[in-house]
Amino acid sequence: GDSVTQTEGQVALSEEDFLTIHCNYSASGYPTLFWYVQYPGEGPQLLFRASRDKEKGSSRGFEATYDKGTTSFHLRKASVQESDSAVYYCALSEGNNRIFFGDGTQLVVKP
Amino acid sequence: DPKIIQKPKYLVAVTGSEKILICEQYLGHNAMYWYRQSAKKPLEFMFSYSYQKLMDNQTASSRFQPQSSKKNHLDLQITALKPDDSATYFCASSQEGTAYAEQFFGPGTRLTVL
């Protein structure tokens, strides 16, 4: 079945550090890939999405590139800020409107 | 103004009781969903509705029953509550029920079953 694996459960960085959160997926077909962000007490909100190989999604300085060859969609940001502290979810949807979420990565950015 | 309203924000119930979680969206969307987030599992899809019709059901238990009385409403009735049902339940909606459509999530209802 479809699934998403996020390697890092928690990432702790200082402001202006480079961020990478790894995401690999497993799907039978050609899924749409998403990154969602969730702040405390709120529901997840879409950061960006990509639907075809080599497509780059980006928003607020975050970016990820759809890589069908390595089945990956790693999240990167060149310089994180304290306000980026949140939980980040990699997710996929395939052929229907059901979204499969990864386990999430807690990002903590220290000033 | 909040575009997706979930009521109540917090809910405490006793084992064996029945509760209804309310969800209303004011985005003019045609598809609505329920997800569950517990301490043991990540965000987990439960149901999807499109134009008030059930599209997908990934909840094994019949104790969970969505109810769509209006186009912009999708309530969740849970019967015979168990402690394992304790979780935050998120309602979401999208313009259409397609894989590419952006789903907007409500603030959630945190349910605790004692």
mmCIF file with all atom_site columns, C-alpha atoms in Angstrom:
data_model
loop_
_atom_site.group_PDB
_atom_site.id
_atom_site.type_symbol
_atom_site.label_atom_id
_atom_site.label_alt_id
_atom_site.label_comp_id
_atom_site.label_asym_id
_atom_site.label_entity_id
_atom_site.label_seq_id
_atom_site.pdbx_PDB_ins_code
_atom_site.Cartn_x
_atom_site.Cartn_y
_atom_site.Cartn_z
_atom_site.occupancy
_atom_site.B_iso_or_equiv
_atom_site.pdbx_formal_charge
_atom_site.auth_seq_id
_atom_site.auth_comp_id
_atom_site.auth_asym_id
_atom_site.auth_atom_id
_atom_site.pdbx_PDB_model_num
ATOM 1   C CA . GLY A 1 1   ? 0.000   0.000  0.000   1.00 0.00 ? 1   GLY A CA 1
ATOM 2   C CA . ASP A 1 2   ? 0.885   3.659  -0.176  1.00 0.00 ? 2   ASP A CA 1
ATOM 3   C CA . SER A 1 3   ? 3.165   5.015  2.529   1.00 0.00 ? 3   SER A CA 1
ATOM 4   C CA . VAL A 1 4   ? 5.465   7.887  3.406   1.00 0.00 ? 4   VAL A CA 1
ATOM 5   C CA . THR A 1 5   ? 8.640   7.655  5.483   1.00 0.00 ? 5   THR A CA 1
ATOM 6   C CA . GLN A 1 6   ? 10.235  10.618 7.197   1.00 0.00 ? 6   GLN A CA 1
ATOM 7   C CA . THR A 1 7   ? 13.649  9.759  8.570   1.00 0.00 ? 7   THR A CA 1
ATOM 8   C CA . GLU A 1 8   ? 13.968  12.467 11.180  1.00 0.00 ? 8   GLU A CA 1
ATOM 9   C CA . GLY A 1 9   ? 11.591  12.529 14.122  1.00 0.00 ? 9   GLY A CA 1
ATOM 10  C CA . GLN A 1 10  ? 13.037  15.751 15.469  1.00 0.00 ? 10  GLN A CA 1
ATOM 11  C CA . VAL A 1 11  ? 15.498  18.309 14.126  1.00 0.00 ? 11  VAL A CA 1
ATOM 12  C CA . ALA A 1 12  ? 17.096  20.984 16.294  1.00 0.00 ? 12  ALA A CA 1
ATOM 13  C CA . LEU A 1 13  ? 18.839  23.890 14.562  1.00 0.00 ? 13  LEU A CA 1
ATOM 14  C CA . SER A 1 14  ? 20.005  27.416 15.208  1.00 0.00 ? 14  SER A CA 1
ATOM 15  C CA . GLU A 1 15  ? 18.739  30.398 13.226  1.00 0.00 ? 15  GLU A CA 1
ATOM 16  C CA . GLU A 1 16  ? 20.278  30.709 9.747   1.00 0.00 ? 16  GLU A CA 1
ATOM 17  C CA . ASP A 1 17  ? 21.184  26.993 9.658   1.00 0.00 ? 17  ASP A CA 1
ATOM 18  C CA . PHE A 1 18  ? 20.401  24.898 6.588   1.00 0.00 ? 18  PHE A CA 1
ATOM 19  C CA . LEU A 1 19  ? 17.474  22.512 6.917   1.00 0.00 ? 19  LEU A CA 1
ATOM 20  C CA . THR A 1 20  ? 16.944  19.137 5.300   1.00 0.00 ? 20  THR A CA 1
ATOM 21  C CA . ILE A 1 21  ? 14.097  16.792 6.209   1.00 0.00 ? 21  ILE A CA 1
ATOM 22  C CA . HIS A 1 22  ? 14.161  13.526 4.303   1.00 0.00 ? 22  HIS A CA 1
ATOM 23  C CA . CYS A 1 23  ? 11.019  12.044 2.809   1.00 0.00 ? 23  CYS A CA 1
ATOM 24  C CA . ASN A 1 24  ? 10.686  8.840  0.817   1.00 0.00 ? 24  ASN A CA 1
ATOM 25  C CA . TYR A 1 25  ? 7.471   7.433  -0.485  1.00 0.00 ? 25  TYR A CA 1
ATOM 26  C CA . SER A 1 26  ? 6.018   4.172  -1.709  1.00 0.00 ? 26  SER A CA 1
ATOM 27  C CA . ALA A 1 27  ? 3.128   4.194  -4.151  1.00 0.00 ? 27  ALA A CA 1
ATOM 28  C CA . SER A 1 28  ? 1.794   1.905  -6.839  1.00 0.00 ? 28  SER A CA 1
ATOM 29  C CA . GLY A 1 29  ? 1.185   4.693  -9.330  1.00 0.00 ? 29  GLY A CA 1
ATOM 30  C CA . TYR A 1 30  ? 2.103   8.350  -9.835  1.00 0.00 ? 30  TYR A CA 1
ATOM 31  C CA . PRO A 1 31  ? 1.161   10.222 -6.663  1.00 0.00 ? 31  PRO A CA 1
ATOM 32  C CA . THR A 1 32  ? 0.864   13.897 -5.887  1.00 0.00 ? 32  THR A CA 1
ATOM 33  C CA . LEU A 1 33  ? 3.341   14.785 -3.132  1.00 0.00 ? 33  LEU A CA 1
ATOM 34  C CA . PHE A 1 34  ? 2.807   17.387 -0.436  1.00 0.00 ? 34  PHE A CA 1
ATOM 35  C CA . TRP A 1 35  ? 4.542   19.093 2.442   1.00 0.00 ? 35  TRP A CA 1
ATOM 36  C CA . TYR A 1 36  ? 2.234   20.252 5.230   1.00 0.00 ? 36  TYR A CA 1
ATOM 37  C CA . VAL A 1 37  ? 3.176   22.310 8.306   1.00 0.00 ? 37  VAL A CA 1
ATOM 38  C CA . GLN A 1 38  ? 1.371   22.156 11.630  1.00 0.00 ? 38  GLN A CA 1
ATOM 39  C CA . TYR A 1 39  ? 1.656   24.726 14.405  1.00 0.00 ? 39  TYR A CA 1
ATOM 40  C CA . PRO A 1 40  ? 0.588   23.954 17.997  1.00 0.00 ? 40  PRO A CA 1
ATOM 41  C CA . GLY A 1 41  ? -3.175  23.935 18.437  1.00 0.00 ? 41  GLY A CA 1
ATOM 42  C CA . GLU A 1 42  ? -3.870  24.161 14.721  1.00 0.00 ? 42  GLU A CA 1
ATOM 43  C CA . GLY A 1 43  ? -4.637  21.829 11.869  1.00 0.00 ? 43  GLY A CA 1
ATOM 44  C CA . PRO A 1 44  ? -2.050  21.109 9.183   1.00 0.00 ? 44  PRO A CA 1
ATOM 45  C CA . GLN A 1 45  ? -1.724  23.646 6.406   1.00 0.00 ? 45  GLN A CA 1
ATOM 46  C CA . LEU A 1 46  ? -0.335  23.064 2.950   1.00 0.00 ? 46  LEU A CA 1
ATOM 47  C CA . LEU A 1 47  ? 3.161   24.351 2.356   1.00 0.00 ? 47  LEU A CA 1
ATOM 48  C CA . PHE A 1 48  ? 3.331   23.243 -1.290  1.00 0.00 ? 48  PHE A CA 1
ATOM 49  C CA . ARG A 1 49  ? 2.812   20.254 -3.593  1.00 0.00 ? 49  ARG A CA 1
ATOM 50  C CA . ALA A 1 50  ? 4.213   18.654 -6.740  1.00 0.00 ? 50  ALA A CA 1
ATOM 51  C CA . SER A 1 51  ? 2.574   16.232 -9.114  1.00 0.00 ? 51  SER A CA 1
ATOM 52  C CA . ARG A 1 52  ? 5.192   15.177 -11.681 1.00 0.00 ? 52  ARG A CA 1
ATOM 53  C CA . ASP A 1 53  ? 8.785   14.020 -11.814 1.00 0.00 ? 53  ASP A CA 1
ATOM 54  C CA . LYS A 1 54  ? 11.403  16.812 -11.438 1.00 0.00 ? 54  LYS A CA 1
ATOM 55  C CA . GLU A 1 55  ? 8.752   19.363 -10.462 1.00 0.00 ? 55  GLU A CA 1
ATOM 56  C CA . LYS A 1 56  ? 9.899   21.693 -7.695  1.00 0.00 ? 56  LYS A CA 1
ATOM 57  C CA . GLY A 1 57  ? 7.456   22.913 -5.102  1.00 0.00 ? 57  GLY A CA 1
ATOM 58  C CA . SER A 1 58  ? 8.306   25.932 -2.996  1.00 0.00 ? 58  SER A CA 1
ATOM 59  C CA . SER A 1 59  ? 6.879   28.364 -0.484  1.00 0.00 ? 59  SER A CA 1
ATOM 60  C CA . ARG A 1 60  ? 8.250   30.722 2.182   1.00 0.00 ? 60  ARG A CA 1
ATOM 61  C CA . GLY A 1 61  ? 11.826  29.731 1.350   1.00 0.00 ? 61  GLY A CA 1
ATOM 62  C CA . PHE A 1 62  ? 11.119  25.999 1.667   1.00 0.00 ? 62  PHE A CA 1
ATOM 63  C CA . GLU A 1 63  ? 11.473  23.806 -1.391  1.00 0.00 ? 63  GLU A CA 1
ATOM 64  C CA . ALA A 1 64  ? 11.387  20.178 -2.465  1.00 0.00 ? 64  ALA A CA 1
ATOM 65  C CA . THR A 1 65  ? 11.824  18.429 -5.797  1.00 0.00 ? 65  THR A CA 1
ATOM 66  C CA . TYR A 1 66  ? 9.792   15.417 -6.878  1.00 0.00 ? 66  TYR A CA 1
ATOM 67  C CA . ASP A 1 67  ? 12.221  12.609 -7.678  1.00 0.00 ? 67  ASP A CA 1
ATOM 68  C CA . LYS A 1 68  ? 10.527  9.537  -9.090  1.00 0.00 ? 68  LYS A CA 1
ATOM 69  C CA . GLY A 1 69  ? 13.820  7.704  -9.534  1.00 0.00 ? 69  GLY A CA 1
ATOM 70  C CA . THR A 1 70  ? 14.692  7.777  -5.847  1.00 0.00 ? 70  THR A CA 1
ATOM 71  C CA . THR A 1 71  ? 11.024  8.062  -4.719  1.00 0.00 ? 71  THR A CA 1
ATOM 72  C CA . SER A 1 72  ? 11.935  11.087 -2.639  1.00 0.00 ? 72  SER A CA 1
ATOM 73  C CA . PHE A 1 73  ? 10.625  14.565 -1.881  1.00 0.00 ? 73  PHE A CA 1
ATOM 74  C CA . HIS A 1 74  ? 13.120  16.028 0.599   1.00 0.00 ? 74  HIS A CA 1
ATOM 75  C CA . LEU A 1 75  ? 12.334  19.357 2.234   1.00 0.00 ? 75  LEU A CA 1
ATOM 76  C CA . ARG A 1 76  ? 15.073  21.996 2.283   1.00 0.00 ? 76  ARG A CA 1
ATOM 77  C CA . LYS A 1 77  ? 15.492  25.560 3.431   1.00 0.00 ? 77  LYS A CA 1
ATOM 78  C CA . ALA A 1 78  ? 18.704  27.531 3.195   1.00 0.00 ? 78  ALA A CA 1
ATOM 79  C CA . SER A 1 79  ? 18.304  29.620 6.332   1.00 0.00 ? 79  SER A CA 1
ATOM 80  C CA . VAL A 1 80  ? 15.763  28.760 9.022   1.00 0.00 ? 80  VAL A CA 1
ATOM 81  C CA . GLN A 1 81  ? 14.176  31.219 11.433  1.00 0.00 ? 81  GLN A CA 1
ATOM 82  C CA . GLU A 1 82  ? 12.770  30.699 14.911  1.00 0.00 ? 82  GLU A CA 1
ATOM 83  C CA . SER A 1 83  ? 9.283   31.212 13.466  1.00 0.00 ? 83  SER A CA 1
ATOM 84  C CA . ASP A 1 84  ? 9.772   28.082 11.335  1.00 0.00 ? 84  ASP A CA 1
ATOM 85  C CA . SER A 1 85  ? 9.532   25.919 14.453  1.00 0.00 ? 85  SER A CA 1
ATOM 86  C CA . ALA A 1 86  ? 6.638   23.535 13.830  1.00 0.00 ? 86  ALA A CA 1
ATOM 87  C CA . VAL A 1 87  ? 5.873   19.955 12.809  1.00 0.00 ? 87  VAL A CA 1
ATOM 88  C CA . TYR A 1 88  ? 6.383   19.191 9.125   1.00 0.00 ? 88  TYR A CA 1
ATOM 89  C CA . TYR A 1 89  ? 4.565   16.372 7.358   1.00 0.00 ? 89  TYR A CA 1
ATOM 90  C CA . CYS A 1 90  ? 5.406   14.816 4.039   1.00 0.00 ? 90  CYS A CA 1
ATOM 91  C CA . ALA A 1 91  ? 2.315   13.332 2.402   1.00 0.00 ? 91  ALA A CA 1
ATOM 92  C CA . LEU A 1 92  ? 1.008   11.775 -0.784  1.00 0.00 ? 92  LEU A CA 1
ATOM 93  C CA . SER A 1 93  ? -2.277  11.323 -2.570  1.00 0.00 ? 93  SER A CA 1
ATOM 94  C CA . GLU A 1 94  ? -2.859  8.941  -5.436  1.00 0.00 ? 94  GLU A CA 1
ATOM 95  C CA . GLY A 1 95  ? -5.852  8.581  -7.707  1.00 0.00 ? 95  GLY A CA 1
ATOM 96  C CA . ASN A 1 96  ? -8.299  9.617  -5.023  1.00 0.00 ? 96  ASN A CA 1
ATOM 97  C CA . ASN A 1 97  ? -8.569  12.264 -2.384  1.00 0.00 ? 97  ASN A CA 1
ATOM 98  C CA . ARG A 1 98  ? -7.162  10.267 0.496   1.00 0.00 ? 98  ARG A CA 1
ATOM 99  C CA . ILE A 1 99  ? -3.921  11.764 1.848   1.00 0.00 ? 99  ILE A CA 1
ATOM 100 C CA . PHE A 1 100 ? -1.313  9.509  3.439   1.00 0.00 ? 100 PHE A CA 1
ATOM 101 C CA . PHE A 1 101 ? 0.838   11.389 5.935   1.00 0.00 ? 101 PHE A CA 1
ATOM 102 C CA . GLY A 1 102 ? 4.303   10.551 7.227   1.00 0.00 ? 102 GLY A CA 1
ATOM 103 C CA . ASP A 1 103 ? 4.979   10.478 10.944  1.00 0.00 ? 103 ASP A CA 1
ATOM 104 C CA . GLY A 1 104 ? 6.012   14.119 10.990  1.00 0.00 ? 104 GLY A CA 1
ATOM 105 C CA . THR A 1 105 ? 9.247   15.904 11.905  1.00 0.00 ? 105 THR A CA 1
ATOM 106 C CA . GLN A 1 106 ? 9.365   18.305 14.824  1.00 0.00 ? 106 GLN A CA 1
ATOM 107 C CA . LEU A 1 107 ? 11.577  21.254 13.878  1.00 0.00 ? 107 LEU A CA 1
ATOM 108 C CA . VAL A 1 108 ? 12.961  23.329 16.732  1.00 0.00 ? 108 VAL A CA 1
ATOM 109 C CA . VAL A 1 109 ? 14.895  26.448 15.812  1.00 0.00 ? 109 VAL A CA 1
ATOM 110 C CA . LYS A 1 110 ? 16.818  28.213 18.557  1.00 0.00 ? 110 LYS A CA 1
ATOM 111 C CA . PRO A 1 111 ? 17.484  31.954 18.341  1.00 0.00 ? 111 PRO A CA 1
ATOM 112 C CA . ASP B 2 1   ? -13.106 34.736 10.341  1.00 0.00 ? 1   ASP B CA 1
ATOM 113 C CA . PRO B 2 2   ? -12.484 31.008 10.599  1.00 0.00 ? 2   PRO B CA 1
ATOM 114 C CA . LYS B 2 3   ? -13.321 29.197 7.378   1.00 0.00 ? 3   LYS B CA 1
ATOM 115 C CA . ILE B 2 4   ? -13.666 25.741 8.912   1.00 0.00 ? 4   ILE B CA 1
ATOM 116 C CA . ILE B 2 5   ? -15.392 25.514 12.264  1.00 0.00 ? 5   ILE B CA 1
ATOM 117 C CA . GLN B 2 6   ? -15.090 22.471 14.487  1.00 0.00 ? 6   GLN B CA 1
ATOM 118 C CA . LYS B 2 7   ? -17.076 22.149 17.670  1.00 0.00 ? 7   LYS B CA 1
ATOM 119 C CA . PRO B 2 8   ? -16.324 21.554 20.436  1.00 0.00 ? 8   PRO B CA 1
ATOM 120 C CA . LYS B 2 9   ? -12.623 22.296 20.711  1.00 0.00 ? 9   LYS B CA 1
ATOM 121 C CA . TYR B 2 10  ? -12.239 19.922 23.654  1.00 0.00 ? 10  TYR B CA 1
ATOM 122 C CA . LEU B 2 11  ? -14.460 16.991 24.580  1.00 0.00 ? 11  LEU B CA 1
ATOM 123 C CA . VAL B 2 12  ? -14.288 14.564 27.499  1.00 0.00 ? 12  VAL B CA 1
ATOM 124 C CA . ALA B 2 13  ? -16.427 11.433 27.393  1.00 0.00 ? 13  ALA B CA 1
ATOM 125 C CA . VAL B 2 14  ? -16.828 8.270  29.403  1.00 0.00 ? 14  VAL B CA 1
ATOM 126 C CA . THR B 2 15  ? -16.287 4.807  27.978  1.00 0.00 ? 15  THR B CA 1
ATOM 127 C CA . GLY B 2 16  ? -19.393 3.463  26.285  1.00 0.00 ? 16  GLY B CA 1
ATOM 128 C CA . SER B 2 17  ? -20.995 6.838  25.617  1.00 0.00 ? 17  SER B CA 1
ATOM 129 C CA . GLU B 2 18  ? -21.772 8.496  22.294  1.00 0.00 ? 18  GLU B CA 1
ATOM 130 C CA . LYS B 2 19  ? -20.600 11.855 20.989  1.00 0.00 ? 19  LYS B CA 1
ATOM 131 C CA . ILE B 2 20  ? -20.999 13.949 17.850  1.00 0.00 ? 20  ILE B CA 1
ATOM 132 C CA . LEU B 2 21  ? -18.194 16.098 16.496  1.00 0.00 ? 21  LEU B CA 1
ATOM 133 C CA . ILE B 2 22  ? -19.370 19.066 14.453  1.00 0.00 ? 22  ILE B CA 1
ATOM 134 C CA . CYS B 2 23  ? -17.725 20.410 11.304  1.00 0.00 ? 23  CYS B CA 1
ATOM 135 C CA . GLU B 2 24  ? -18.847 23.303 9.119   1.00 0.00 ? 24  GLU B CA 1
ATOM 136 C CA . GLN B 2 25  ? -16.912 24.836 6.246   1.00 0.00 ? 25  GLN B CA 1
ATOM 137 C CA . TYR B 2 26  ? -17.496 28.229 4.681   1.00 0.00 ? 26  TYR B CA 1
ATOM 138 C CA . LEU B 2 27  ? -15.130 27.901 1.749   1.00 0.00 ? 27  LEU B CA 1
ATOM 139 C CA . GLY B 2 28  ? -17.764 26.804 -0.759  1.00 0.00 ? 28  GLY B CA 1
ATOM 140 C CA . HIS B 2 29  ? -16.017 23.454 -1.141  1.00 0.00 ? 29  HIS B CA 1
ATOM 141 C CA . ASN B 2 30  ? -17.636 20.315 -2.495  1.00 0.00 ? 30  ASN B CA 1
ATOM 142 C CA . ALA B 2 31  ? -15.520 17.707 -0.717  1.00 0.00 ? 31  ALA B CA 1
ATOM 143 C CA . MET B 2 32  ? -15.075 17.175 3.016   1.00 0.00 ? 32  MET B CA 1
ATOM 144 C CA . TYR B 2 33  ? -12.977 14.780 5.067   1.00 0.00 ? 33  TYR B CA 1
ATOM 145 C CA . TRP B 2 34  ? -12.238 13.491 8.543   1.00 0.00 ? 34  TRP B CA 1
ATOM 146 C CA . TYR B 2 35  ? -8.758  12.655 9.829   1.00 0.00 ? 35  TYR B CA 1
ATOM 147 C CA . ARG B 2 36  ? -7.577  11.428 13.221  1.00 0.00 ? 36  ARG B CA 1
ATOM 148 C CA . GLN B 2 37  ? -4.317  12.253 14.990  1.00 0.00 ? 37  GLN B CA 1
ATOM 149 C CA . SER B 2 38  ? -3.378  10.289 18.078  1.00 0.00 ? 38  SER B CA 1
ATOM 150 C CA . ALA B 2 39  ? -0.241  9.958  20.153  1.00 0.00 ? 39  ALA B CA 1
ATOM 151 C CA . LYS B 2 40  ? 0.404   6.523  18.656  1.00 0.00 ? 40  LYS B CA 1
ATOM 152 C CA . LYS B 2 41  ? -0.242  7.221  14.996  1.00 0.00 ? 41  LYS B CA 1
ATOM 153 C CA . PRO B 2 42  ? 0.334   10.048 12.552  1.00 0.00 ? 42  PRO B CA 1
ATOM 154 C CA . LEU B 2 43  ? -2.500  11.869 10.817  1.00 0.00 ? 43  LEU B CA 1
ATOM 155 C CA . GLU B 2 44  ? -4.768  9.117  9.582   1.00 0.00 ? 44  GLU B CA 1
ATOM 156 C CA . PHE B 2 45  ? -7.450  9.413  6.914   1.00 0.00 ? 45  PHE B CA 1
ATOM 157 C CA . MET B 2 46  ? -10.908 8.285  8.014   1.00 0.00 ? 46  MET B CA 1
ATOM 158 C CA . PHE B 2 47  ? -13.596 9.365  5.507   1.00 0.00 ? 47  PHE B CA 1
ATOM 159 C CA . SER B 2 48  ? -14.138 11.484 2.441   1.00 0.00 ? 48  SER B CA 1
ATOM 160 C CA . TYR B 2 49  ? -17.383 12.918 1.102   1.00 0.00 ? 49  TYR B CA 1
ATOM 161 C CA . SER B 2 50  ? -17.990 14.597 -2.227  1.00 0.00 ? 50  SER B CA 1
ATOM 162 C CA . TYR B 2 51  ? -21.254 16.414 -2.933  1.00 0.00 ? 51  TYR B CA 1
ATOM 163 C CA . GLN B 2 52  ? -22.596 14.890 0.283   1.00 0.00 ? 52  GLN B CA 1
ATOM 164 C CA . LYS B 2 53  ? -21.923 11.333 -0.846  1.00 0.00 ? 53  LYS B CA 1
ATOM 165 C CA . LEU B 2 54  ? -19.461 8.955  0.778   1.00 0.00 ? 54  LEU B CA 1
ATOM 166 C CA . MET B 2 55  ? -16.422 8.495  -1.473  1.00 0.00 ? 55  MET B CA 1
ATOM 167 C CA . ASP B 2 56  ? -13.965 6.618  0.713   1.00 0.00 ? 56  ASP B CA 1
ATOM 168 C CA . ASN B 2 57  ? -14.047 4.958  4.111   1.00 0.00 ? 57  ASN B CA 1
ATOM 169 C CA . GLN B 2 58  ? -10.842 3.786  5.750   1.00 0.00 ? 58  GLN B CA 1
ATOM 170 C CA . THR B 2 59  ? -12.287 3.300  9.223   1.00 0.00 ? 59  THR B CA 1
ATOM 171 C CA . ALA B 2 60  ? -12.762 -0.338 10.065  1.00 0.00 ? 60  ALA B CA 1
ATOM 172 C CA . SER B 2 61  ? -15.207 0.251  12.872  1.00 0.00 ? 61  SER B CA 1
ATOM 173 C CA . SER B 2 62  ? -18.867 0.997  12.221  1.00 0.00 ? 62  SER B CA 1
ATOM 174 C CA . ARG B 2 63  ? -18.856 2.945  15.490  1.00 0.00 ? 63  ARG B CA 1
ATOM 175 C CA . PHE B 2 64  ? -17.707 5.918  13.428  1.00 0.00 ? 64  PHE B CA 1
ATOM 176 C CA . GLN B 2 65  ? -20.471 7.349  11.257  1.00 0.00 ? 65  GLN B CA 1
ATOM 177 C CA . PRO B 2 66  ? -20.187 10.596 9.270   1.00 0.00 ? 66  PRO B CA 1
ATOM 178 C CA . GLN B 2 67  ? -23.358 12.616 8.827   1.00 0.00 ? 67  GLN B CA 1
ATOM 179 C CA . SER B 2 68  ? -23.843 15.207 6.100   1.00 0.00 ? 68  SER B CA 1
ATOM 180 C CA . SER B 2 69  ? -27.083 17.131 6.655   1.00 0.00 ? 69  SER B CA 1
ATOM 181 C CA . LYS B 2 70  ? -26.015 20.072 4.482   1.00 0.00 ? 70  LYS B CA 1
ATOM 182 C CA . LYS B 2 71  ? -23.491 20.563 1.715   1.00 0.00 ? 71  LYS B CA 1
ATOM 183 C CA . ASN B 2 72  ? -21.089 22.427 4.004   1.00 0.00 ? 72  ASN B CA 1
ATOM 184 C CA . HIS B 2 73  ? -21.527 20.150 7.033   1.00 0.00 ? 73  HIS B CA 1
ATOM 185 C CA . LEU B 2 74  ? -19.861 16.858 7.823   1.00 0.00 ? 74  LEU B CA 1
ATOM 186 C CA . ASP B 2 75  ? -20.369 15.759 11.409  1.00 0.00 ? 75  ASP B CA 1
ATOM 187 C CA . LEU B 2 76  ? -18.832 12.637 12.933  1.00 0.00 ? 76  LEU B CA 1
ATOM 188 C CA . GLN B 2 77  ? -20.871 10.455 15.264  1.00 0.00 ? 77  GLN B CA 1
ATOM 189 C CA . ILE B 2 78  ? -18.904 8.083  17.456  1.00 0.00 ? 78  ILE B CA 1
ATOM 190 C CA . THR B 2 79  ? -20.761 5.438  19.467  1.00 0.00 ? 79  THR B CA 1
ATOM 191 C CA . ALA B 2 80  ? -19.654 3.055  22.209  1.00 0.00 ? 80  ALA B CA 1
ATOM 192 C CA . LEU B 2 81  ? -16.583 5.172  22.898  1.00 0.00 ? 81  LEU B CA 1
ATOM 193 C CA . LYS B 2 82  ? -13.353 3.496  23.983  1.00 0.00 ? 82  LYS B CA 1
ATOM 194 C CA . PRO B 2 83  ? -10.209 4.965  25.560  1.00 0.00 ? 83  PRO B CA 1
ATOM 195 C CA . ASP B 2 84  ? -8.344  4.146  22.317  1.00 0.00 ? 84  ASP B CA 1
ATOM 196 C CA . ASP B 2 85  ? -10.607 6.617  20.508  1.00 0.00 ? 85  ASP B CA 1
ATOM 197 C CA . SER B 2 86  ? -8.843  9.420  22.369  1.00 0.00 ? 86  SER B CA 1
ATOM 198 C CA . ALA B 2 87  ? -7.297  11.622 19.687  1.00 0.00 ? 87  ALA B CA 1
ATOM 199 C CA . THR B 2 88  ? -7.613  14.933 17.939  1.00 0.00 ? 88  THR B CA 1
ATOM 200 C CA . TYR B 2 89  ? -10.090 14.728 15.081  1.00 0.00 ? 89  TYR B CA 1
ATOM 201 C CA . PHE B 2 90  ? -9.566  17.070 12.153  1.00 0.00 ? 90  PHE B CA 1
ATOM 202 C CA . CYS B 2 91  ? -12.124 18.002 9.574   1.00 0.00 ? 91  CYS B CA 1
ATOM 203 C CA . ALA B 2 92  ? -10.875 19.152 6.168   1.00 0.00 ? 92  ALA B CA 1
ATOM 204 C CA . SER B 2 93  ? -12.332 20.313 2.889   1.00 0.00 ? 93  SER B CA 1
ATOM 205 C CA . SER B 2 94  ? -11.274 20.841 -0.712  1.00 0.00 ? 94  SER B CA 1
ATOM 206 C CA . GLN B 2 95  ? -12.833 22.424 -3.764  1.00 0.00 ? 95  GLN B CA 1
ATOM 207 C CA . GLU B 2 96  ? -13.173 19.036 -5.424  1.00 0.00 ? 96  GLU B CA 1
ATOM 208 C CA . GLY B 2 97  ? -12.399 15.486 -4.326  1.00 0.00 ? 97  GLY B CA 1
ATOM 209 C CA . THR B 2 98  ? -9.329  14.925 -6.459  1.00 0.00 ? 98  THR B CA 1
ATOM 210 C CA . ALA B 2 99  ? -5.783  13.854 -5.613  1.00 0.00 ? 99  ALA B CA 1
ATOM 211 C CA . TYR B 2 100 ? -4.295  17.249 -6.524  1.00 0.00 ? 100 TYR B CA 1
ATOM 212 C CA . ALA B 2 101 ? -6.816  19.384 -4.665  1.00 0.00 ? 101 ALA B CA 1
ATOM 213 C CA . GLU B 2 102 ? -5.510  21.316 -1.676  1.00 0.00 ? 102 GLU B CA 1
ATOM 214 C CA . GLN B 2 103 ? -7.197  20.209 1.505   1.00 0.00 ? 103 GLN B CA 1
ATOM 215 C CA . PHE B 2 104 ? -7.810  22.871 4.142   1.00 0.00 ? 104 PHE B CA 1
ATOM 216 C CA . PHE B 2 105 ? -7.911  21.651 7.727   1.00 0.00 ? 105 PHE B CA 1
ATOM 217 C CA . GLY B 2 106 ? -9.954  22.870 10.657  1.00 0.00 ? 106 GLY B CA 1
ATOM 218 C CA . PRO B 2 107 ? -8.484  23.463 14.143  1.00 0.00 ? 107 PRO B CA 1
ATOM 219 C CA . GLY B 2 108 ? -9.525  20.035 15.401  1.00 0.00 ? 108 GLY B CA 1
ATOM 220 C CA . THR B 2 109 ? -11.556 18.578 18.261  1.00 0.00 ? 109 THR B CA 1
ATOM 221 C CA . ARG B 2 110 ? -9.503  16.955 20.983  1.00 0.00 ? 110 ARG B CA 1
ATOM 222 C CA . LEU B 2 111 ? -11.438 13.980 22.351  1.00 0.00 ? 111 LEU B CA 1
ATOM 223 C CA . THR B 2 112 ? -10.481 12.292 25.605  1.00 0.00 ? 112 THR B CA 1
ATOM 224 C CA . VAL B 2 113 ? -12.269 9.079  26.577  1.00 0.00 ? 113 VAL B CA 1
ATOM 225 C CA . LEU B 2 114 ? -11.999 8.095  30.240  1.00 0.00 ? 114 LEU B CA 1
#
